[in-house]
Every structure is written in C-alpha cells, then in structure tokens.
GROMACS .gro file of C-alpha atoms in nm:
model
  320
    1UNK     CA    1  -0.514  -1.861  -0.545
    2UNK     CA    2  -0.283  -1.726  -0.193
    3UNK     CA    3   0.032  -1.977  -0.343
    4UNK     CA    4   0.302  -1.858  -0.068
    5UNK     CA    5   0.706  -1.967  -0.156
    6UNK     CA    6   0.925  -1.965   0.108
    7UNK     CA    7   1.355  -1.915   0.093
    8UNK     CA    8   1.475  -2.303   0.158
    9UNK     CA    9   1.681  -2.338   0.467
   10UNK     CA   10   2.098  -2.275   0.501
   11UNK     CA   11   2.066  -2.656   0.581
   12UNK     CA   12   1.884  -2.718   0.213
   13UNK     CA   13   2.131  -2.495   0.016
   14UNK     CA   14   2.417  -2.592   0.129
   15UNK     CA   15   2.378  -2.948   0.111
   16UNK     CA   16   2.241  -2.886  -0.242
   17UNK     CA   17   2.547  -2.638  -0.336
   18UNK     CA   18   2.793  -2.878  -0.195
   19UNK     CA   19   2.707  -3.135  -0.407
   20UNK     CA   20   2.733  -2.896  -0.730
   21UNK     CA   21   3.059  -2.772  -0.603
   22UNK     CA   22   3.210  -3.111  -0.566
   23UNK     CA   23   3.078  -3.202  -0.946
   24UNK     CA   24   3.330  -2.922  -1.025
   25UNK     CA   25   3.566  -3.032  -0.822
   26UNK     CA   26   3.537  -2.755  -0.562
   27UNK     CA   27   3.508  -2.955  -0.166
   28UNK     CA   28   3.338  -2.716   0.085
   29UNK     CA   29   3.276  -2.801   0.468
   30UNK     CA   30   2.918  -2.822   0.554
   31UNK     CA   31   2.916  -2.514   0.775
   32UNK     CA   32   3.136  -2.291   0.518
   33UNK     CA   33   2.854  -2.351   0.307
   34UNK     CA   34   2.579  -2.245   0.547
   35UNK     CA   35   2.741  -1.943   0.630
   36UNK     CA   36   2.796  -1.826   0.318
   37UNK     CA   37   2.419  -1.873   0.237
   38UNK     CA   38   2.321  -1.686   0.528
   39UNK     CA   39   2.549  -1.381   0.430
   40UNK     CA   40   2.339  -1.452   0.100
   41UNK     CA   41   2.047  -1.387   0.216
   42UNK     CA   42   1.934  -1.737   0.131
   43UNK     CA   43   1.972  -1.655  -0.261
   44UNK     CA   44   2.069  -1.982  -0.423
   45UNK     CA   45   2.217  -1.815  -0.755
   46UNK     CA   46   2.448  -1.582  -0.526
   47UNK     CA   47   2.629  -1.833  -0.348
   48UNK     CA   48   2.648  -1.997  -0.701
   49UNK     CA   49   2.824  -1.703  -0.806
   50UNK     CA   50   3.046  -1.619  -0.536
   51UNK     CA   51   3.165  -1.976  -0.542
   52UNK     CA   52   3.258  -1.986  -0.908
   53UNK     CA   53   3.439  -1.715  -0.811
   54UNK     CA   54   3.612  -1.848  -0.534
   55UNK     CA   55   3.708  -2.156  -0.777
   56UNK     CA   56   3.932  -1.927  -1.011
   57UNK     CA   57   4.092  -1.741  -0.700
   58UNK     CA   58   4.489  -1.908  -0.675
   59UNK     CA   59   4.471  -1.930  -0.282
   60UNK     CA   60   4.152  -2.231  -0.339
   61UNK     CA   61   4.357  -2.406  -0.650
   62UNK     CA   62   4.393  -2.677  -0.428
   63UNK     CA   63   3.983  -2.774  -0.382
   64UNK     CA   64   3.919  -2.716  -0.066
   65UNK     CA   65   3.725  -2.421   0.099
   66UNK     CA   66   3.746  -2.433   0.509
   67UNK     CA   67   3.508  -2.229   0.760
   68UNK     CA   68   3.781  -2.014   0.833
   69UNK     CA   69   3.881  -1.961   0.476
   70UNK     CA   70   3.487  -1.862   0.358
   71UNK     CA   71   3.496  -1.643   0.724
   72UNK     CA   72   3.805  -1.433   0.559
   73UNK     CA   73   3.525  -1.396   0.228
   74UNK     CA   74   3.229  -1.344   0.388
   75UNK     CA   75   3.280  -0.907   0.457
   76UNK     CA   76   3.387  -0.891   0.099
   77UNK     CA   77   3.103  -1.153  -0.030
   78UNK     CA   78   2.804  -1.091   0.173
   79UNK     CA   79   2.481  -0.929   0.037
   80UNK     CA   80   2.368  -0.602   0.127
   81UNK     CA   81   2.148  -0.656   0.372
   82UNK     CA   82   1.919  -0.342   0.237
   83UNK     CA   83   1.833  -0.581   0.004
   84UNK     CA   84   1.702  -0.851   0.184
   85UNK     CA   85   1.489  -0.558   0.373
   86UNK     CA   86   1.114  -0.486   0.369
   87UNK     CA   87   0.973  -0.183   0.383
   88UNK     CA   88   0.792  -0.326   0.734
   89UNK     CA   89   1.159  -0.394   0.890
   90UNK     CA   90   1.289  -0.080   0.734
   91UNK     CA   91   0.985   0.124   0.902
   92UNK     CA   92   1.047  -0.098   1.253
   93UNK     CA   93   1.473  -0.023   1.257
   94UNK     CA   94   1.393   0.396   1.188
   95UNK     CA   95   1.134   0.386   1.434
   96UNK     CA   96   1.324   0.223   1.707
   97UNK     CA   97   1.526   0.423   1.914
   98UNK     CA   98   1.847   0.127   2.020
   99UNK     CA   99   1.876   0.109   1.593
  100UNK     CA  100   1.823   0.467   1.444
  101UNK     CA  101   2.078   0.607   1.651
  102UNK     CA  102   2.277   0.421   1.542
  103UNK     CA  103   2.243   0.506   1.174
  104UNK     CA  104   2.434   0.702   1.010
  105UNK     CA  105   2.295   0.929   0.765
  106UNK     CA  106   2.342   0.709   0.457
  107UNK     CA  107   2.203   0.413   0.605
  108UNK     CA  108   1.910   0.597   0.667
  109UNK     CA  109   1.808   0.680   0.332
  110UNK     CA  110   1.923   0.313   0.208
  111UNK     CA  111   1.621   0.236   0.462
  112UNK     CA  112   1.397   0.507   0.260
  113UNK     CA  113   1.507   0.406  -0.084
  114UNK     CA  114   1.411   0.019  -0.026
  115UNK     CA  115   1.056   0.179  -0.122
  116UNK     CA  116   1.021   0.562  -0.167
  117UNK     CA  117   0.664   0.519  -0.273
  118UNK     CA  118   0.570   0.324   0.056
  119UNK     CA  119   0.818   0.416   0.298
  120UNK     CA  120   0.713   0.806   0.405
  121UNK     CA  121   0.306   0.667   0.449
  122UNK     CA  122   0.490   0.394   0.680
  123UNK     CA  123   0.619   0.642   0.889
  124UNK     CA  124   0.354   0.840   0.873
  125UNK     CA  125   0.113   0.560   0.988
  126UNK     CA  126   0.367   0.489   1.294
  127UNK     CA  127   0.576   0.754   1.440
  128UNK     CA  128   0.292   0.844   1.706
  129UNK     CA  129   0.257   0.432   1.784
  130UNK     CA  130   0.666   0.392   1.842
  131UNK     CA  131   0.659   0.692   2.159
  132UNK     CA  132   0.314   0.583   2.265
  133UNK     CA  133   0.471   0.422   2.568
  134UNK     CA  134   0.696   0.741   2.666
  135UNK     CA  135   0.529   0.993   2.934
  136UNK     CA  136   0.397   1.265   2.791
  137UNK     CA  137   0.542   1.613   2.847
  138UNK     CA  138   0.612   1.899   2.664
  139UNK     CA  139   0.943   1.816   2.517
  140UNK     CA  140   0.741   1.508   2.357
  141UNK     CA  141   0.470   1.684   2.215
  142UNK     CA  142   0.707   1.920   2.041
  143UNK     CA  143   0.828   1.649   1.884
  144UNK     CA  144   0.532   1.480   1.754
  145UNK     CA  145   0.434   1.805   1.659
  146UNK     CA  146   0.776   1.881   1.434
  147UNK     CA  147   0.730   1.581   1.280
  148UNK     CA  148   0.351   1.638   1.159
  149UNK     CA  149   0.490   1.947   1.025
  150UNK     CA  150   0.767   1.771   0.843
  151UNK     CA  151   0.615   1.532   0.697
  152UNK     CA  152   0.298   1.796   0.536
  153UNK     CA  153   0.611   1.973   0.383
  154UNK     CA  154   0.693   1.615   0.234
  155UNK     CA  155   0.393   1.582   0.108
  156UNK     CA  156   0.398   1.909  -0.076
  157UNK     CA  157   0.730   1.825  -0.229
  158UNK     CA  158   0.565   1.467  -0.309
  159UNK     CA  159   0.330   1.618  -0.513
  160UNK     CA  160   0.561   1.867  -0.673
  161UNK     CA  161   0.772   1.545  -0.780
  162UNK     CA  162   0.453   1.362  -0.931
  163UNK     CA  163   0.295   1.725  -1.091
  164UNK     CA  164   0.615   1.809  -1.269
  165UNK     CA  165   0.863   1.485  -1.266
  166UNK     CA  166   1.049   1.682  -1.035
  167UNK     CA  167   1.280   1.360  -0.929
  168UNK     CA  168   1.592   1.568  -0.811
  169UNK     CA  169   1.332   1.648  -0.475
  170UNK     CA  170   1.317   1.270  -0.406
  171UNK     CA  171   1.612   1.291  -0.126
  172UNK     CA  172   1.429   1.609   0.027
  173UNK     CA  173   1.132   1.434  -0.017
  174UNK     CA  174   1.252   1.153   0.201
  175UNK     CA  175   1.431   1.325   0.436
  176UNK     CA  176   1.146   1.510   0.531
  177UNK     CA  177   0.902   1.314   0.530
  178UNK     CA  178   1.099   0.949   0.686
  179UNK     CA  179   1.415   1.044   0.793
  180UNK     CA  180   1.419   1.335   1.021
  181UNK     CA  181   1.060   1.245   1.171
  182UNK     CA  182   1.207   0.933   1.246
  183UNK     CA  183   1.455   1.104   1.440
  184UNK     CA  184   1.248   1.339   1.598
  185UNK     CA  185   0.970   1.079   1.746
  186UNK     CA  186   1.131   0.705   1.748
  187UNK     CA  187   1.059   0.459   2.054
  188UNK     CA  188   0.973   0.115   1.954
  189UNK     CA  189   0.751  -0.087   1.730
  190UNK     CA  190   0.689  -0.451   1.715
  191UNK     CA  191   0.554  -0.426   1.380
  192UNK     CA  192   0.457  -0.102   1.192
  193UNK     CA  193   0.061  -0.091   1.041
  194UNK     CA  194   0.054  -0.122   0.685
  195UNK     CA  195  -0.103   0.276   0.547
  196UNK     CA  196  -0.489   0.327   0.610
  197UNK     CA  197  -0.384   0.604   0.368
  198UNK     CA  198  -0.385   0.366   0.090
  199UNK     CA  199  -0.746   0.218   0.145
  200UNK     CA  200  -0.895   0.566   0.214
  201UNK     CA  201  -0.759   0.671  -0.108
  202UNK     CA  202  -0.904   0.357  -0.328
  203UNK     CA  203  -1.249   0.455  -0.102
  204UNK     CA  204  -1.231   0.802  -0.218
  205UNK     CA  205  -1.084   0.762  -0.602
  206UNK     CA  206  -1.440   0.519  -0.595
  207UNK     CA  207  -1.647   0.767  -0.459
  208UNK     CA  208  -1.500   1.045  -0.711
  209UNK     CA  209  -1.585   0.778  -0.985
  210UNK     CA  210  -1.955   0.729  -0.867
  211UNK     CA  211  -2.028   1.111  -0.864
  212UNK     CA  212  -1.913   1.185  -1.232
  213UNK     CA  213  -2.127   0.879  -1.319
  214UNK     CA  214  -2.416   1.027  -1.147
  215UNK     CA  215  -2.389   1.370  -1.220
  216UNK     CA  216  -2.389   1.230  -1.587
  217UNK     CA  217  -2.701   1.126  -1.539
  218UNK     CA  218  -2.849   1.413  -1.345
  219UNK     CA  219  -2.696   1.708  -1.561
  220UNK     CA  220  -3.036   1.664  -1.800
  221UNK     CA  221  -3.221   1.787  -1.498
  222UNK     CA  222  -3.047   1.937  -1.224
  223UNK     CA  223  -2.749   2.247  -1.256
  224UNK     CA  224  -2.560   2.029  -0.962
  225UNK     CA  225  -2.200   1.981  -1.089
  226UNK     CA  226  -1.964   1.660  -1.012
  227UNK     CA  227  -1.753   1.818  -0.708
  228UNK     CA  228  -2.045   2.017  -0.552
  229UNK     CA  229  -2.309   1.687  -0.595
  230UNK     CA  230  -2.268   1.561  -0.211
  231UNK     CA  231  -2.183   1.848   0.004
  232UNK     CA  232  -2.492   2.033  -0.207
  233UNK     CA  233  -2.758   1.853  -0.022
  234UNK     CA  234  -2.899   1.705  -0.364
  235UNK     CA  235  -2.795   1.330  -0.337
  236UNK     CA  236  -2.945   1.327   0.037
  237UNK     CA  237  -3.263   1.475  -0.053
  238UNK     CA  238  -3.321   1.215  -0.358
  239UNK     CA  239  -3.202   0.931  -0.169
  240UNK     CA  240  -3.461   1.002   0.129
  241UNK     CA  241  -3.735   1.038  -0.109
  242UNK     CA  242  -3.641   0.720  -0.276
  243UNK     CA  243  -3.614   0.545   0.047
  244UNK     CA  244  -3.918   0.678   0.186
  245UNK     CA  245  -4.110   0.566  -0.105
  246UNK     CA  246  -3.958   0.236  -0.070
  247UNK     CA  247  -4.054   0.215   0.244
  248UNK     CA  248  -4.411   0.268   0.246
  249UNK     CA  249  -4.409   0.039  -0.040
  250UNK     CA  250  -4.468   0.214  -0.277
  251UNK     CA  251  -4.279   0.099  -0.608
  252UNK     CA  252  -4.461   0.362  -0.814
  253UNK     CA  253  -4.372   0.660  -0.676
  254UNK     CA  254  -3.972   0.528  -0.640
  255UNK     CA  255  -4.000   0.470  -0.997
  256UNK     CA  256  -4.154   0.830  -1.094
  257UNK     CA  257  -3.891   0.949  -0.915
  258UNK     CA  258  -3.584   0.751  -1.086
  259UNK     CA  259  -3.780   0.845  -1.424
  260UNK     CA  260  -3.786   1.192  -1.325
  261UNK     CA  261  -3.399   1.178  -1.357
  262UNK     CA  262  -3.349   0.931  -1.614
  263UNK     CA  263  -3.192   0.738  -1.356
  264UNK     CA  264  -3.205   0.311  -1.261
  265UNK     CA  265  -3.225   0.090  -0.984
  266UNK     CA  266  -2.852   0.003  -0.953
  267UNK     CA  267  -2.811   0.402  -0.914
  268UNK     CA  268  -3.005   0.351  -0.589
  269UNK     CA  269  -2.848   0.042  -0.479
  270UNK     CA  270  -2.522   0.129  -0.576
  271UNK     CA  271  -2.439   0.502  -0.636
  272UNK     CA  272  -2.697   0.694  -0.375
  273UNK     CA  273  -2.620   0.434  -0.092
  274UNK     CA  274  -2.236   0.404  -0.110
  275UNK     CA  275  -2.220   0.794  -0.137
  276UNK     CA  276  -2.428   0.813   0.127
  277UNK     CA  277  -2.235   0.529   0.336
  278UNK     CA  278  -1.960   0.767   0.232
  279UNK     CA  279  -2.077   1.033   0.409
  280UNK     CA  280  -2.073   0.822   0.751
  281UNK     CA  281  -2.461   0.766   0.709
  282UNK     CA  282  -2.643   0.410   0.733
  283UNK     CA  283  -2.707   0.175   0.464
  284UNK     CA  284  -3.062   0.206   0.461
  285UNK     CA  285  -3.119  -0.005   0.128
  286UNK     CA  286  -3.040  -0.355   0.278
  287UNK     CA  287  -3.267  -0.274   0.532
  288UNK     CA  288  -3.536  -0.302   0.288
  289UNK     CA  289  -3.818  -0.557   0.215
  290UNK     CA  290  -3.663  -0.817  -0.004
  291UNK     CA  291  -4.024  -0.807  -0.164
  292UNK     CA  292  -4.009  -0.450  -0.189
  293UNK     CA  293  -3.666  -0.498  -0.372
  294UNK     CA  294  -3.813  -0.737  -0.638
  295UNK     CA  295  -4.100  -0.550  -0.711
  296UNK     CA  296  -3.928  -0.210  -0.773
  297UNK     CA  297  -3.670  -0.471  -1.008
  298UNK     CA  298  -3.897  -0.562  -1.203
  299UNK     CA  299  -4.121  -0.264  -1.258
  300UNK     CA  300  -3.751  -0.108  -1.375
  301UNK     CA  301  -3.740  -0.410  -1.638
  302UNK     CA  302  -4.088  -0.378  -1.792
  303UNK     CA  303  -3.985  -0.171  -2.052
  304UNK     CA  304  -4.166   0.165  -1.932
  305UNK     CA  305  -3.848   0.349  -1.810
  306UNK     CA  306  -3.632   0.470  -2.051
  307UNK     CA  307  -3.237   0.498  -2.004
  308UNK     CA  308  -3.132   0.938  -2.097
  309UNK     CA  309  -2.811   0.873  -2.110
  310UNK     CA  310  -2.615   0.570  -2.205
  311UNK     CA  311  -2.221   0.600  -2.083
  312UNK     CA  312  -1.949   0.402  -2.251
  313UNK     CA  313  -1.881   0.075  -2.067
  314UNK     CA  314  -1.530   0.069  -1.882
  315UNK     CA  315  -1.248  -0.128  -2.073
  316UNK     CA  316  -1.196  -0.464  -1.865
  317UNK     CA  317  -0.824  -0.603  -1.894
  318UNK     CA  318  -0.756  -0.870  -2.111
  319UNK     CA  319  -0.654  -1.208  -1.889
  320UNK     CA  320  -0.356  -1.367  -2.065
   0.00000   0.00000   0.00000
C-alpha cells in the first residue's frame, strides 16, 4: 500500500501546543506559536522542546511568551534548515545560479552531505538541463565540458572510497563531483530528474545475473564464458534458431535444440529474450502463437527433457 503522511499545519500545532503549554502553565499568543513551528520545520517534538526550555529561562517566570519575545528566540531556536532539505531541493538551490552564488563554501557541502550517496548522480543527471536555456558559445561549452571531466574524476575517487573504505576522500569526492560542477554549469531548474543511472544499473546488475545463470547451463556444452556470452555472438545465434523453429511451428525441433543444451522453456522466455531486449533488439517471443507457446509448454513437461544442471534456488527474505 502508497500510505502518504503529511507535516500538520503551523495552524494545527500551535493550537495543539498551546493547549499543552497552558496545562503547564506556560500562555503563548497564537502567532508566537506558529512561528516558532515554522522555524521548526513543522516538527511537533521540537517546539515541545524548545518550549520546555523556554519555561525554565528567568526572563518567561512570569507565563507569558509574546510574538516579539519568541522573535528574540527564534535565530537561536530555529532548525537547521539542511535538515528539513531533500536531496531534490538541495540539487535545485546548487544548480541555480540567483542561490549558489550565494553559497558559501560550507553551505555547499551541507547541500552535498544531506545525501552523499544520491547527491553527485543528481547533479550529474542535471547540470546540462539547468544552462539548457543559455546561448551556446564557447565559453559555455568549456564549461559543460570541465564539469564532465570533474565529475569522471569523482567517480574514480567514488570507487576508490567503496574498493578500499577510503572515507577520508568523501569531501574530494563531493567537491568534485557536486560542488565545483555546480559552479561551473548552474542556470536554473524547476525540478531536478531523479538518476536514470540508478535504473540502468538495476537493468544491468539483472542482466549480469541472467548470464551467469545461463552460462551455468551452457558450460556442459559450449567453451563460452559468463562476460564474453553476449558480445560472442552465441546467445543470438541460439535464440534465432529457437525462434525460427518456433515460428514455423515446429515444437520438435525448439525442443531438440533446448535438449541439446540442457536448457528449459523459461530460459527462452526469460533469459534469451531479456538479453536480447538488452541488446536493443525486439521481443520476438510475445510475438508468438499463443498455441505455439502451449504446445512447446507442454512438450517441456512430458517428462522427456531432462534438467543438466540444477542451481540452488535464491534465498527469499523472510516477511515479518
């Protein structure tokens, strides 16, 4: 289930808070209240806090907190606002031009450090959209071209951090790879795009997965290893004559040919079309007969096609 909770409003909280305040004895104007829950960032256990606080102080032994009084409180009370950030509105004030330059070094990596694992791929996926209004010229270019450069030497130290637990390269890391690209190409966005890095990544970790699994299976007959099996030719050649067979209809020779490599009908259906898919061809499977598709199904289950090699079934998480 999608269940979404929003922050209640500075109306909600400080009604709510006033009451508990005047329980203890502590009488707060309406709007004091609602400005110190905005400083809060909306976070009903700070403005708890800060007002037991405020209870103890001598200069509120009398009861009574005025706007101007929690005004006076508010620069010394008020939440960090990195806190309250996103890594989307982190991404959006470094790649906007009236914000960054305003930054001062610091402030910049507070906007890296909200999430150092998502924040370089976020400006990585948007530095070219934020100056993709500005006219294009040579000075621009160099730019965009200083910052690709940048942020590959990021990426080496990010995997020099990850190889070795190198940590003490995180604020080169970042600085390489958010901050001073960020400087170099910044413009405006109205809202960055969440890293097609990430989904590429799961796509290829899959496809990675489906290769050892066949190769597993094709190893008993074929010298092919796991990183050579698609750029080889090997999986495209076996998948066209499976295909072809299938369709001329002919669920025989499909089925020779899976028992020629001790392989199954899900390895067709599942690991010779989504490598092939992988490699930018067609998915030529669903485009065959239904019929076709039943018939080679059950000539797999009849009992004649014996299963070479049986790999250990993946460990599924318990649900507590």
């Amino acid at each position: 289930y999608d269940v979404r909770f929003a922050r209640p409003s500075t109306s909600t909280i400080a009604q709510r808070v006033g009451q508990i305040a005047a329980s203890e004895g502590l009488a707060a104007e309406p709007n004091a209240l609602e400005a110190l829950a905005e400083s809060c960032g909306k976070d009903i256990r700070h403005v708890l806090n800060q007002l037991q606080v405020m209870a103890k102080m001598p200069q509120y032994e009398e009861g009574h907190v005025s706007y101007m009084d929690m005004r006076h409180r508010l620069r010394d009370i008020a939440k960090d606002s990195s806190i309250m950030m996103n890594p989307f509105e982190a991404c959006r004030n470094l790649l906007t031009s009236s914000v960054v330059q305003k930054m001062h070094m610091r402030e910049k990596f507070d906007h890296f450090f909200i999430d150092h694992n998502l924040m370089h791929l976020m400006i990585h996926e948007n530095y070219l959209n934020s100056v993709g209004k500005k006219q294009v010229d040579d000075d621009l270019l160099e730019a965009c071209a200083r910052s690709a450069e940048c942020v590959a030497l990021g990426d080496i130290l990010s995997d020099r951090i990850r190889s070795v637990q190198d940590w003490s390269l995180l604020p080169d890391m970042g600085l390489l790879s958010a901050i001073y690209p960020a400087t170099l190409t910044n413009g405006f966005v109205a809202f960055p795009e969440f890293p097609k890095f990430l989904g590429n990544y799961s796509k290829t970790s899959r496809a990675k997965r489906l290769c050892a699994e066949l190769q597993a299976h094709l190893r008993l007959t074929s010298a092919v290893l796991t990183k050579t099996l698609v750029n080889s030719g090997y999986t495209q050649t076996l998948y066209r004559r499976l295909m072809d067979s299938l369709e001329s209809e002919d669920i025989s020779g499909a089925a020779a040919v899976l028992d020629a490599y001790g392989l199954q009908r899900e390895h067709l259906a599942e690991h010779l079309n989504e490598l092939m898919q992988h490699l930018s061809q067609e998915d030529g499977f669903k485009l065959i007969d239904p019929k076709v598709k039943a018939a080679m199904t059950r000539e797999m289950n009849s009992g004649g096609h014996a299963v070479r090699v049986v790999l250990p079934a993946s460990k599924k998480r318990r649900v507590s």
